[in-house]
């Protein structure tokens, strides 16, 4: 089963980046991956797909460091944890 989580990062020069973290959960474990979209005039664009269509080479690491992607992954993981049930009177 694949689940995903998105977080928008704001860069100092006003650029907005969307980090999308994917987790492919199976009985054998969990595979993580991520991709990045940047906000352009025509909306959110995958810069890697755009670069390849223009015959250029770009990497996600050009936009988001692996440490940043890992922080978003951790935030995703924390969001999946169930909230503790507080004692409520019926």
Short mmCIF file of the C-alpha atoms (twelve columns), coordinates in Angstrom:
data_MODEL
# 
_entry.id   MODEL 
# 
loop_
_atom_site.group_PDB 
_atom_site.id 
_atom_site.type_symbol 
_atom_site.label_atom_id 
_atom_site.label_alt_id 
_atom_site.label_comp_id 
_atom_site.label_asym_id 
_atom_site.label_seq_id 
_atom_site.Cartn_x 
_atom_site.Cartn_y 
_atom_site.Cartn_z 
_atom_site.pdbx_PDB_model_num 
ATOM 1  C CA . UNK A 1  0.000   0.000  0.000   1 
ATOM 2  C CA . UNK A 2  1.372   3.429  -0.927  1 
ATOM 3  C CA . UNK A 3  0.733   6.463  1.247   1 
ATOM 4  C CA . UNK A 4  2.100   9.976  0.845   1 
ATOM 5  C CA . UNK A 5  2.599   13.247 2.705   1 
ATOM 6  C CA . UNK A 6  3.213   16.757 1.372   1 
ATOM 7  C CA . UNK A 7  4.915   19.733 2.970   1 
ATOM 8  C CA . UNK A 8  5.605   23.140 1.447   1 
ATOM 9  C CA . UNK A 9  9.015   24.668 2.176   1 
ATOM 10 C CA . UNK A 10 9.569   28.396 1.765   1 
ATOM 11 C CA . UNK A 11 12.975  29.516 0.535   1 
ATOM 12 C CA . UNK A 12 14.506  32.911 1.489   1 
ATOM 13 C CA . UNK A 13 14.208  34.286 -2.057  1 
ATOM 14 C CA . UNK A 14 10.473  33.603 -2.106  1 
ATOM 15 C CA . UNK A 15 10.556  30.276 -3.916  1 
ATOM 16 C CA . UNK A 16 8.063   27.670 -2.744  1 
ATOM 17 C CA . UNK A 17 8.956   23.974 -2.890  1 
ATOM 18 C CA . UNK A 18 6.613   21.083 -2.211  1 
ATOM 19 C CA . UNK A 19 8.276   17.957 -0.818  1 
ATOM 20 C CA . UNK A 20 6.196   14.828 -1.395  1 
ATOM 21 C CA . UNK A 21 7.277   11.810 0.648   1 
ATOM 22 C CA . UNK A 22 6.032   8.352  -0.309  1 
ATOM 23 C CA . UNK A 23 5.975   5.225  1.797   1 
ATOM 24 C CA . UNK A 24 5.299   1.888  0.102   1 
ATOM 25 C CA . UNK A 25 4.282   -0.357 2.985   1 
ATOM 26 C CA . UNK A 26 4.342   -4.118 2.482   1 
ATOM 27 C CA . UNK A 27 4.440   -7.133 4.767   1 
ATOM 28 C CA . UNK A 28 8.229   -7.212 4.235   1 
ATOM 29 C CA . UNK A 29 8.810   -3.639 5.384   1 
ATOM 30 C CA . UNK A 30 8.588   -0.085 4.142   1 
ATOM 31 C CA . UNK A 31 10.285  1.611  1.185   1 
ATOM 32 C CA . UNK A 32 10.629  5.411  1.330   1 
ATOM 33 C CA . UNK A 33 11.068  7.813  -1.570  1 
ATOM 34 C CA . UNK A 34 10.455  11.466 -2.241  1 
ATOM 35 C CA . UNK A 35 10.074  13.972 -5.028  1 
ATOM 36 C CA . UNK A 36 9.949   17.745 -5.179  1 
ATOM 37 C CA . UNK A 37 7.746   20.175 -7.058  1 
ATOM 38 C CA . UNK A 38 8.507   23.864 -7.471  1 
ATOM 39 C CA . UNK A 39 5.916   26.583 -7.896  1 
ATOM 40 C CA . UNK A 40 6.102   28.094 -11.367 1 
ATOM 41 C CA . UNK A 41 3.813   30.448 -13.282 1 
ATOM 42 C CA . UNK A 42 1.767   27.478 -14.498 1 
ATOM 43 C CA . UNK A 43 1.423   25.934 -11.032 1 
ATOM 44 C CA . UNK A 44 3.310   23.096 -9.371  1 
ATOM 45 C CA . UNK A 45 5.883   21.490 -11.661 1 
ATOM 46 C CA . UNK A 46 8.194   18.520 -11.184 1 
ATOM 47 C CA . UNK A 47 11.554  20.150 -12.051 1 
ATOM 48 C CA . UNK A 48 13.202  16.817 -12.906 1 
ATOM 49 C CA . UNK A 49 10.537  15.907 -15.468 1 
ATOM 50 C CA . UNK A 50 10.740  19.427 -16.931 1 
ATOM 51 C CA . UNK A 51 14.558  19.314 -17.151 1 
ATOM 52 C CA . UNK A 52 14.524  15.903 -18.875 1 
ATOM 53 C CA . UNK A 53 11.956  17.112 -21.423 1 
ATOM 54 C CA . UNK A 54 14.311  20.023 -22.186 1 
ATOM 55 C CA . UNK A 55 17.326  17.699 -22.489 1 
ATOM 56 C CA . UNK A 56 18.907  18.841 -19.216 1 
ATOM 57 C CA . UNK A 57 19.941  16.896 -16.118 1 
ATOM 58 C CA . UNK A 58 18.681  17.953 -12.710 1 
ATOM 59 C CA . UNK A 59 18.351  16.115 -9.414  1 
ATOM 60 C CA . UNK A 60 15.986  16.529 -6.486  1 
ATOM 61 C CA . UNK A 61 19.034  17.220 -4.331  1 
ATOM 62 C CA . UNK A 62 19.418  20.461 -6.351  1 
ATOM 63 C CA . UNK A 63 16.197  21.619 -4.683  1 
ATOM 64 C CA . UNK A 64 15.926  19.828 -1.336  1 
ATOM 65 C CA . UNK A 65 18.741  18.319 0.707   1 
ATOM 66 C CA . UNK A 66 18.455  14.723 1.842   1 
ATOM 67 C CA . UNK A 67 18.390  16.023 5.436   1 
ATOM 68 C CA . UNK A 68 15.334  18.166 4.657   1 
ATOM 69 C CA . UNK A 69 13.614  15.219 2.976   1 
ATOM 70 C CA . UNK A 70 14.414  13.092 6.038   1 
ATOM 71 C CA . UNK A 71 12.859  15.722 8.348   1 
ATOM 72 C CA . UNK A 72 9.676   15.708 6.249   1 
ATOM 73 C CA . UNK A 73 9.722   11.894 6.346   1 
ATOM 74 C CA . UNK A 74 9.938   12.004 10.154  1 
ATOM 75 C CA . UNK A 75 7.055   14.487 10.296  1 
ATOM 76 C CA . UNK A 76 5.062   12.106 8.074   1 
ATOM 77 C CA . UNK A 77 5.896   9.186  10.369  1 
ATOM 78 C CA . UNK A 78 4.832   11.180 13.459  1 
ATOM 79 C CA . UNK A 79 1.533   12.095 11.783  1 
ATOM 80 C CA . UNK A 80 0.749   8.380  11.376  1 
ATOM 81 C CA . UNK A 81 1.101   7.596  15.065  1 
ATOM 82 C CA . UNK A 82 -2.248  7.302  16.836  1 
ATOM 83 C CA . UNK A 83 -3.128  9.980  19.377  1 
ATOM 84 C CA . UNK A 84 -3.392  8.717  22.966  1 
ATOM 85 C CA . UNK A 85 -6.983  8.440  24.147  1 
ATOM 86 C CA . UNK A 86 -7.714  10.854 26.963  1 
ATOM 87 C CA . UNK A 87 -9.932  9.787  29.821  1 
ATOM 88 C CA . UNK A 88 -13.394 11.104 29.047  1 
ATOM 89 C CA . UNK A 89 -16.521 10.766 31.104  1 
ATOM 90 C CA . UNK A 90 -19.496 9.209  29.366  1 
# 
